[in-house]
Coordinates of C-alpha atoms in Angstrom, one line a residue:
M640 CA 72.7 125.6 97.1
A641 CA 71.1 122.0 95.6
F642 CA 71.5 123.5 92.4
L643 CA 74.9 124.3 92.6
D644 CA 75.8 121.0 94.0
W645 CA 73.7 119.9 90.6
V646 CA 75.9 122.0 88.5
L647 CA 79.0 121.1 89.9
H648 CA 78.1 117.4 90.2
P649 CA 76.3 117.1 86.8
T650 CA 77.2 113.4 86.2
E651 CA 75.1 113.1 89.9
L652 CA 72.6 114.4 88.0
W653 CA 72.3 112.1 85.0
A654 CA 72.3 109.6 87.6
A655 CA 69.5 111.1 89.5
F656 CA 67.1 111.1 85.4
W657 CA 67.9 107.4 85.7
Y658 CA 67.0 106.4 88.9
V659 CA 63.4 108.6 88.5
M660 CA 63.2 106.9 85.3
R661 CA 63.6 103.0 86.7
H662 CA 61.9 103.4 89.5
A663 CA 58.1 103.8 89.6
P664 CA 56.1 105.4 92.4
P665 CA 54.9 103.9 95.9
D666 CA 52.2 102.7 94.9
E667 CA 53.0 101.3 91.2
K668 CA 56.2 99.2 92.6
T669 CA 53.3 97.3 94.9
V670 CA 51.0 96.3 92.4
K671 CA 53.6 95.7 90.0
L672 CA 54.7 93.4 93.0
Q673 CA 51.6 91.5 92.7
V674 CA 50.8 92.3 96.6
S675 CA 47.6 92.3 98.5
G676 CA 45.8 93.4 101.8
D677 CA 48.3 93.1 104.7
M678 CA 51.7 92.4 102.9
K679 CA 50.8 95.9 100.8
R680 CA 50.1 97.6 104.4
C681 CA 53.6 96.1 105.1
Y682 CA 55.2 97.2 101.6
D683 CA 54.0 100.6 102.3
F684 CA 55.6 100.8 106.0
L685 CA 58.4 99.7 104.3
E686 CA 58.4 103.2 101.9
M687 CA 57.6 105.0 105.4
T688 CA 60.0 104.2 107.4
S689 CA 63.3 103.6 104.6
R690 CA 63.3 105.4 101.3
S691 CA 66.7 103.6 100.6
F692 CA 66.1 100.0 101.8
A693 CA 62.8 100.2 100.0
A694 CA 63.6 100.4 96.4
V695 CA 66.8 97.9 97.2
I696 CA 64.3 95.3 99.2
Q697 CA 61.6 95.8 96.5
E698 CA 64.5 94.8 94.3
L699 CA 65.1 91.4 95.2
N700 CA 64.5 88.0 94.2
P701 CA 61.3 86.7 95.0
K702 CA 62.7 83.5 97.1
L703 CA 63.6 86.8 99.4
R704 CA 61.3 89.7 98.4
D705 CA 58.7 89.2 101.1
G706 CA 61.0 87.6 103.8
I707 CA 63.3 90.6 104.2
C708 CA 61.1 93.3 103.8
L709 CA 59.1 91.7 107.2
F710 CA 62.2 90.6 108.5
Y711 CA 63.3 94.9 108.2
L712 CA 59.6 96.3 109.5
I713 CA 60.5 93.8 112.4
L714 CA 63.8 95.1 113.5
R715 CA 62.3 98.5 112.6
G716 CA 60.0 98.2 115.1
L717 CA 62.4 96.8 117.8
D718 CA 64.8 99.9 116.7
T719 CA 61.8 102.3 117.4
I720 CA 61.3 101.3 121.0
E721 CA 64.6 101.2 122.1
D722 CA 65.2 105.0 120.7
D723 CA 61.9 105.8 122.3
M724 CA 63.3 108.3 125.2
T725 CA 59.9 108.3 126.8
I726 CA 59.5 104.5 127.3
P727 CA 59.9 103.8 131.4
G728 CA 63.2 102.3 131.3
A729 CA 61.5 98.7 133.1
K730 CA 58.8 98.7 130.6
K731 CA 61.5 99.0 127.6
R732 CA 63.1 96.6 128.8
D733 CA 60.3 93.9 128.9
L734 CA 59.2 94.9 125.5
L735 CA 63.0 94.8 123.9
E736 CA 63.3 91.0 125.7
S737 CA 59.8 89.7 124.8
F738 CA 59.2 91.6 121.4
H739 CA 60.5 87.7 119.6
K740 CA 57.6 86.5 121.1
I741 CA 55.7 89.4 120.7
I742 CA 55.9 88.8 116.8
Y743 CA 53.6 85.8 116.9
Q744 CA 51.1 87.8 119.0
D745 CA 48.0 88.1 116.7
G746 CA 46.6 91.7 116.8
W747 CA 49.2 93.5 119.0
S748 CA 50.1 96.8 118.7
F749 CA 51.5 99.5 120.6
K750 CA 50.0 102.6 120.9
E751 CA 52.6 104.3 123.5
S752 CA 55.7 105.7 121.3
G753 CA 56.5 109.5 122.3
P754 CA 54.8 112.6 120.1
D755 CA 58.4 112.6 118.2
E756 CA 58.4 108.8 117.3
K757 CA 58.6 109.3 113.6
D758 CA 57.7 105.4 113.3
A759 CA 55.4 105.2 115.9
L760 CA 52.3 104.3 113.4
L761 CA 54.3 100.8 112.4
L762 CA 54.1 100.0 116.0
V763 CA 50.0 101.1 116.1
E764 CA 49.4 98.7 113.0
F765 CA 51.9 96.1 113.8
E766 CA 49.2 93.7 113.9
V767 CA 49.8 93.4 109.6
V768 CA 53.7 92.5 110.2
I769 CA 52.8 89.7 113.0
S770 CA 50.2 88.3 110.3
E771 CA 52.5 88.3 107.3
F772 CA 55.6 87.1 109.2
K773 CA 53.2 84.2 110.4
R774 CA 53.0 83.2 106.9
L775 CA 56.4 83.0 106.0
P776 CA 58.5 79.7 105.6
D777 CA 58.8 78.1 109.1
E778 CA 63.2 78.1 108.6
F779 CA 63.0 82.1 108.0
Q780 CA 60.5 82.4 110.8
E781 CA 62.9 80.7 112.7
I782 CA 65.6 82.7 112.0
I783 CA 63.6 86.6 112.1
A784 CA 62.7 85.1 115.3
D785 CA 66.3 84.3 116.8
I786 CA 68.1 87.5 115.8
T787 CA 65.1 89.8 117.2
K788 CA 65.5 87.8 120.2
R789 CA 69.8 88.1 120.5
M790 CA 68.7 91.9 119.4
G791 CA 66.2 92.6 121.7
S792 CA 68.7 91.2 124.6
G793 CA 71.7 92.8 123.9
M794 CA 69.4 96.3 123.9
A795 CA 68.6 95.5 126.6
K796 CA 71.7 95.1 128.6
Y797 CA 72.4 98.5 126.8
T798 CA 69.4 100.5 128.6
R799 CA 71.1 99.9 132.2
S800 CA 74.7 99.9 130.9
R801 CA 76.6 102.6 129.0
V802 CA 79.4 102.3 125.8
E803 CA 82.7 102.1 127.8
S804 CA 85.0 99.9 126.1
M805 CA 86.1 99.6 123.2
E806 CA 85.1 95.7 123.7
D807 CA 81.7 97.1 124.5
Y808 CA 81.5 98.8 121.5
N809 CA 81.9 96.4 119.4
E810 CA 79.3 94.4 121.2
Y811 CA 76.7 97.1 121.0
C812 CA 77.6 97.3 117.1
H813 CA 77.2 93.8 117.0
F814 CA 73.9 93.4 118.7
V815 CA 72.4 96.3 116.6
A816 CA 74.1 95.5 113.4
G817 CA 76.0 93.1 113.9
L818 CA 73.0 90.4 114.4
V819 CA 71.4 92.2 111.0
G820 CA 74.2 90.9 108.6
H821 CA 73.7 87.2 110.6
G822 CA 70.2 87.0 109.9
L823 CA 70.7 88.2 106.0
S824 CA 73.5 85.8 105.8
R825 CA 71.6 83.2 106.7
L826 CA 68.2 83.5 104.9
F827 CA 70.7 84.4 101.7
S828 CA 71.4 80.6 102.0
E829 CA 68.4 79.2 103.2
S830 CA 66.7 80.6 100.2
G831 CA 69.0 78.7 97.8
L832 CA 70.1 81.6 96.7
E833 CA 73.6 82.2 97.9
D834 CA 75.6 79.3 98.8
K835 CA 75.7 77.3 102.6
S836 CA 79.3 79.6 103.6
V837 CA 77.5 82.8 103.4
G838 CA 75.5 82.0 105.8
E839 CA 78.4 80.4 108.3
N840 CA 80.7 82.9 107.6
L841 CA 79.2 84.9 110.4
E842 CA 82.4 87.2 110.9
L843 CA 82.2 88.8 107.7
A844 CA 78.4 89.0 107.9
N845 CA 79.3 90.9 111.7
S846 CA 81.4 93.2 110.2
M847 CA 79.3 94.3 106.9
G848 CA 77.2 95.5 109.6
L849 CA 80.1 97.0 112.4
F850 CA 81.0 98.9 109.3
L851 CA 77.3 100.2 108.4
Q852 CA 76.9 101.4 112.4
K853 CA 79.9 102.5 113.3
T854 CA 79.5 104.7 110.4
N855 CA 75.9 106.2 111.7
I856 CA 77.1 106.0 115.1
T857 CA 80.6 108.4 114.5
R858 CA 78.5 110.7 112.1
D859 CA 75.5 111.0 114.7
I860 CA 77.4 112.3 117.5
N861 CA 76.0 116.1 117.3
E862 CA 72.4 114.9 117.2
D863 CA 72.8 112.3 119.7
V864 CA 74.7 114.3 122.7
I865 CA 72.1 116.8 122.0
D866 CA 69.3 113.4 122.8
G867 CA 71.2 113.0 125.9
R868 CA 73.2 110.4 125.3
C869 CA 76.3 109.2 123.0
F870 CA 77.1 105.9 121.2
W871 CA 81.0 106.9 120.9
P872 CA 82.7 104.5 123.7
K873 CA 84.1 106.5 126.8
A874 CA 87.7 104.9 125.9
I875 CA 88.2 106.9 122.8
W876 CA 86.2 110.2 124.0
S877 CA 87.1 110.6 127.5
K878 CA 91.1 110.7 126.1
Y879 CA 90.1 114.9 124.6
A880 CA 87.1 116.1 126.9
G881 CA 85.5 115.3 130.4
S882 CA 81.9 115.1 128.8
E883 CA 80.1 114.5 126.0
E884 CA 78.6 117.6 125.9
T885 CA 82.5 119.6 126.1
L886 CA 83.3 116.8 123.3
I887 CA 81.3 118.5 120.1
S888 CA 81.6 122.0 122.1
K889 CA 83.6 124.9 119.8
S890 CA 85.7 125.6 122.7
N891 CA 87.3 122.2 122.7
R892 CA 87.5 121.9 118.8
E893 CA 90.7 120.2 117.9
N894 CA 90.3 117.6 120.8
G895 CA 87.1 117.0 119.5
M896 CA 88.6 115.9 115.9
K897 CA 91.4 114.0 117.4
A898 CA 87.9 112.1 118.8
L899 CA 86.0 112.0 115.4
N900 CA 89.1 110.8 113.4
E901 CA 90.0 108.5 115.6
M902 CA 86.3 107.0 115.3
C903 CA 86.6 107.3 111.6
A904 CA 90.1 105.2 112.1
N905 CA 87.6 102.3 113.8
A906 CA 85.3 102.4 111.4
L907 CA 87.5 101.9 107.8
S908 CA 89.2 99.1 109.6
H909 CA 85.8 96.8 108.6
I910 CA 86.9 97.4 105.2
P911 CA 88.9 94.2 104.2
D912 CA 86.0 91.7 105.2
V913 CA 83.5 94.5 103.8
I914 CA 85.4 93.7 100.2
E915 CA 85.6 89.5 101.1
Y916 CA 82.5 89.2 101.8
L917 CA 81.1 91.0 98.7
S918 CA 83.3 88.7 96.7
S919 CA 81.1 85.7 97.9
I920 CA 77.9 86.6 96.6
R921 CA 76.2 85.3 93.4
E922 CA 72.8 86.4 92.8
P923 CA 73.2 89.8 91.4
S924 CA 69.7 91.4 93.5
V925 CA 71.4 90.2 96.1
F926 CA 74.9 91.6 95.6
R927 CA 73.1 94.9 95.0
F928 CA 71.2 94.7 98.6
C929 CA 74.2 94.2 100.3
A930 CA 76.7 96.5 98.3
I931 CA 74.7 99.8 98.2
P932 CA 74.5 100.3 101.8
Q933 CA 78.1 100.2 102.2
T934 CA 79.0 102.6 99.3
M935 CA 76.4 105.0 101.0
A936 CA 78.8 104.0 103.9
I937 CA 82.2 104.6 102.6
A938 CA 81.3 107.7 101.2
T939 CA 79.3 109.1 104.6
I940 CA 83.4 108.5 106.7
A941 CA 85.4 110.2 103.3
L942 CA 83.1 113.1 104.3
C943 CA 83.6 112.9 108.2
Y944 CA 86.9 112.2 108.6
N945 CA 88.6 115.1 109.6
N946 CA 85.3 116.9 109.3
S947 CA 84.9 119.7 112.1
R948 CA 81.1 120.4 110.9
V949 CA 80.4 116.6 112.0
L950 CA 80.5 117.8 115.7
D951 CA 77.9 120.2 115.2
D952 CA 75.9 119.3 112.8
N953 CA 74.5 116.1 111.3
V954 CA 76.0 115.4 108.3
K955 CA 75.3 113.7 105.0
I956 CA 76.1 112.6 101.5
R957 CA 75.0 114.8 98.7
K958 CA 71.5 113.3 97.1
G959 CA 73.2 113.0 94.0
E960 CA 75.6 111.2 95.2
A961 CA 74.0 109.1 96.7
L962 CA 71.8 108.3 93.6
K963 CA 75.4 108.0 91.4
L964 CA 76.6 105.1 94.2
I965 CA 73.2 103.1 94.0
A966 CA 73.3 103.1 89.9
A967 CA 77.7 102.3 90.2
S968 CA 76.4 99.2 92.7
T969 CA 76.4 96.7 90.0
D970 CA 79.3 94.7 90.1
L971 CA 82.5 93.7 92.1
D972 CA 84.8 95.8 90.5
N973 CA 82.1 98.4 90.5
I974 CA 82.5 98.2 93.9
K975 CA 86.0 98.4 94.4
R976 CA 86.0 101.4 92.5
I977 CA 84.1 103.0 94.7
F978 CA 85.9 102.4 97.8
Y979 CA 89.4 102.9 95.9
R980 CA 87.9 105.9 94.6
Y981 CA 87.1 107.4 98.9
L982 CA 89.7 106.0 100.0
E983 CA 92.0 108.4 97.9
T984 CA 89.8 110.9 99.3
I985 CA 90.2 110.5 102.8
E986 CA 94.2 109.8 101.9
D987 CA 93.7 113.6 100.7
K988 CA 92.5 114.9 104.1
N989 CA 95.0 113.1 106.4
S990 CA 97.3 115.4 106.5
P991 CA 100.3 115.0 109.0
D992 CA 98.8 117.2 111.5
C993 CA 96.0 114.8 111.9
W994 CA 96.0 112.7 115.6
T995 CA 95.5 109.4 113.8
F996 CA 97.3 110.3 110.8
E997 CA 100.0 107.2 110.6
E998 CA 96.8 105.1 111.4
V999 CA 95.0 106.2 108.7
R1000 CA 97.5 106.0 106.7
K1001 CA 98.2 102.1 106.7
I1002 CA 94.6 101.1 106.7
V1003 CA 94.6 103.2 103.2
D1004 CA 97.1 102.6 102.2
K1005 CA 96.6 98.5 102.6
A1006 CA 93.4 98.7 101.4
K1007 CA 94.2 100.7 98.3
K1008 CA 96.8 97.8 97.4
D1009 CA 94.6 95.3 98.2
I1010 CA 91.8 96.5 95.8
A1011 CA 94.3 97.2 93.2
T1012 CA 95.9 93.8 92.8
T1013 CA 92.7 92.3 92.5
L1014 CA 90.8 94.8 89.7
K1015 CA 90.6 94.3 86.6
G1016 CA 92.1 97.0 84.9
G1017 CA 94.3 98.4 87.6
P1018 CA 93.4 101.1 90.4
P1019 CA 90.5 103.4 88.9
V1020 CA 91.7 107.2 87.3
D1021 CA 88.3 108.2 87.2
F1022 CA 88.0 111.9 89.4
T1023 CA 88.4 113.4 85.2
K1024 CA 84.6 112.4 84.2
E1025 CA 83.3 114.8 86.8
Y1026 CA 85.6 117.2 85.3
L1027 CA 84.7 116.9 81.5
A1028 CA 81.1 116.2 82.5
I1029 CA 80.9 119.8 84.1
I1030 CA 82.7 121.3 80.8
L1031 CA 80.4 119.4 78.9
F1032 CA 78.0 121.0 81.1
F1033 CA 78.9 124.6 80.6
V1034 CA 79.7 124.2 76.6
T1035 CA 75.8 123.2 75.9
L1036 CA 74.7 125.5 78.5
F1037 CA 76.2 128.0 76.5
T1038 CA 75.8 127.4 73.1
F1039 CA 72.3 127.1 73.9
I1040 CA 72.3 131.1 75.3
Y1041 CA 74.2 131.8 72.2
Q1042 CA 71.7 130.1 69.8
Y1043 CA 68.9 131.3 72.0
N1044 CA 70.0 134.6 71.8
A1045 CA 71.0 134.8 67.8
S1046 CA 67.8 133.6 66.9
G1047 CA 66.3 137.6 67.9
F1048 CA 63.9 135.6 70.7

């Protein structure tokens, strides 16, 4: 199946080739970054916990690179505690609410993670993160500690509460992702690489985080319900099912699809803010850092919309598709073209029998119109490139076979 994917999407194979050529192995990266000791170990943890974020973080301007690496690892540690269902509730809340103090405690580590917690080693060796965090400029430390405090408090709240209303849903997503957007935006401005307005317009920064988080929550419904939790707001799923388990049941598939499409529509509503935020970013490495996750999100929502597989499994975009998005996320015009293309994909999938047909049609039409009116050269039309690449691939293949046979070997 993987080979067939490459054959049917040869431009993704080309993108994968260039990605491999551009990105050195992890050990070579850290040597190139000229880091050693605890900071080198921090970059090792960055590679272990997020291969996708690791690449873009290590390509950031040196004024931001270490600070955002440590910001990511601190929040990953916090998130690892929140996700660990083996930690008793009271103890988990205490850890979450005090984590902003823990990051100043020399030598602190946590060895009580559950056996299935994939990022447990980060908490076991967390003293290296603390050591390097305390070396950051005071202004960076204050921003990171503030976001950690607010996020930990919000996470602790939702260990007791369920996501019931749409207000709960937006608040939860703000705590776990919108605040990340706040912190990053403030760090961008504090570094001097971006205008002060980037760190002040936190509503747009919040939307950046919400679009990513809502995409992940929408996609992960099957995995989450199996693990005994659900972050889809009850205000949505209760209209279509009596329980979370019934929501993903094959016997309730038509109603489950209605709930899925409503979740997708809610995520899509953040697109105007995402485009506006990205239009305010000037430094190239910061732009790529911000833009790449957003392109992954729009591709994922396009994959999830009206797709029954989401209720049965954890669907993901193809690796080649992801690498192609990484390669293309270089400037605002390219990002607009990517969004426009996936909006067209959603439009094609949005049949009149979809429960959310009118809502999604309005969101997609407006977003496409806004993009088309500001895009240099007008709306993109590049689907033919993939088909031309497929034709070229097969012409080359058959030419090779013909010459091979003609040579008499």
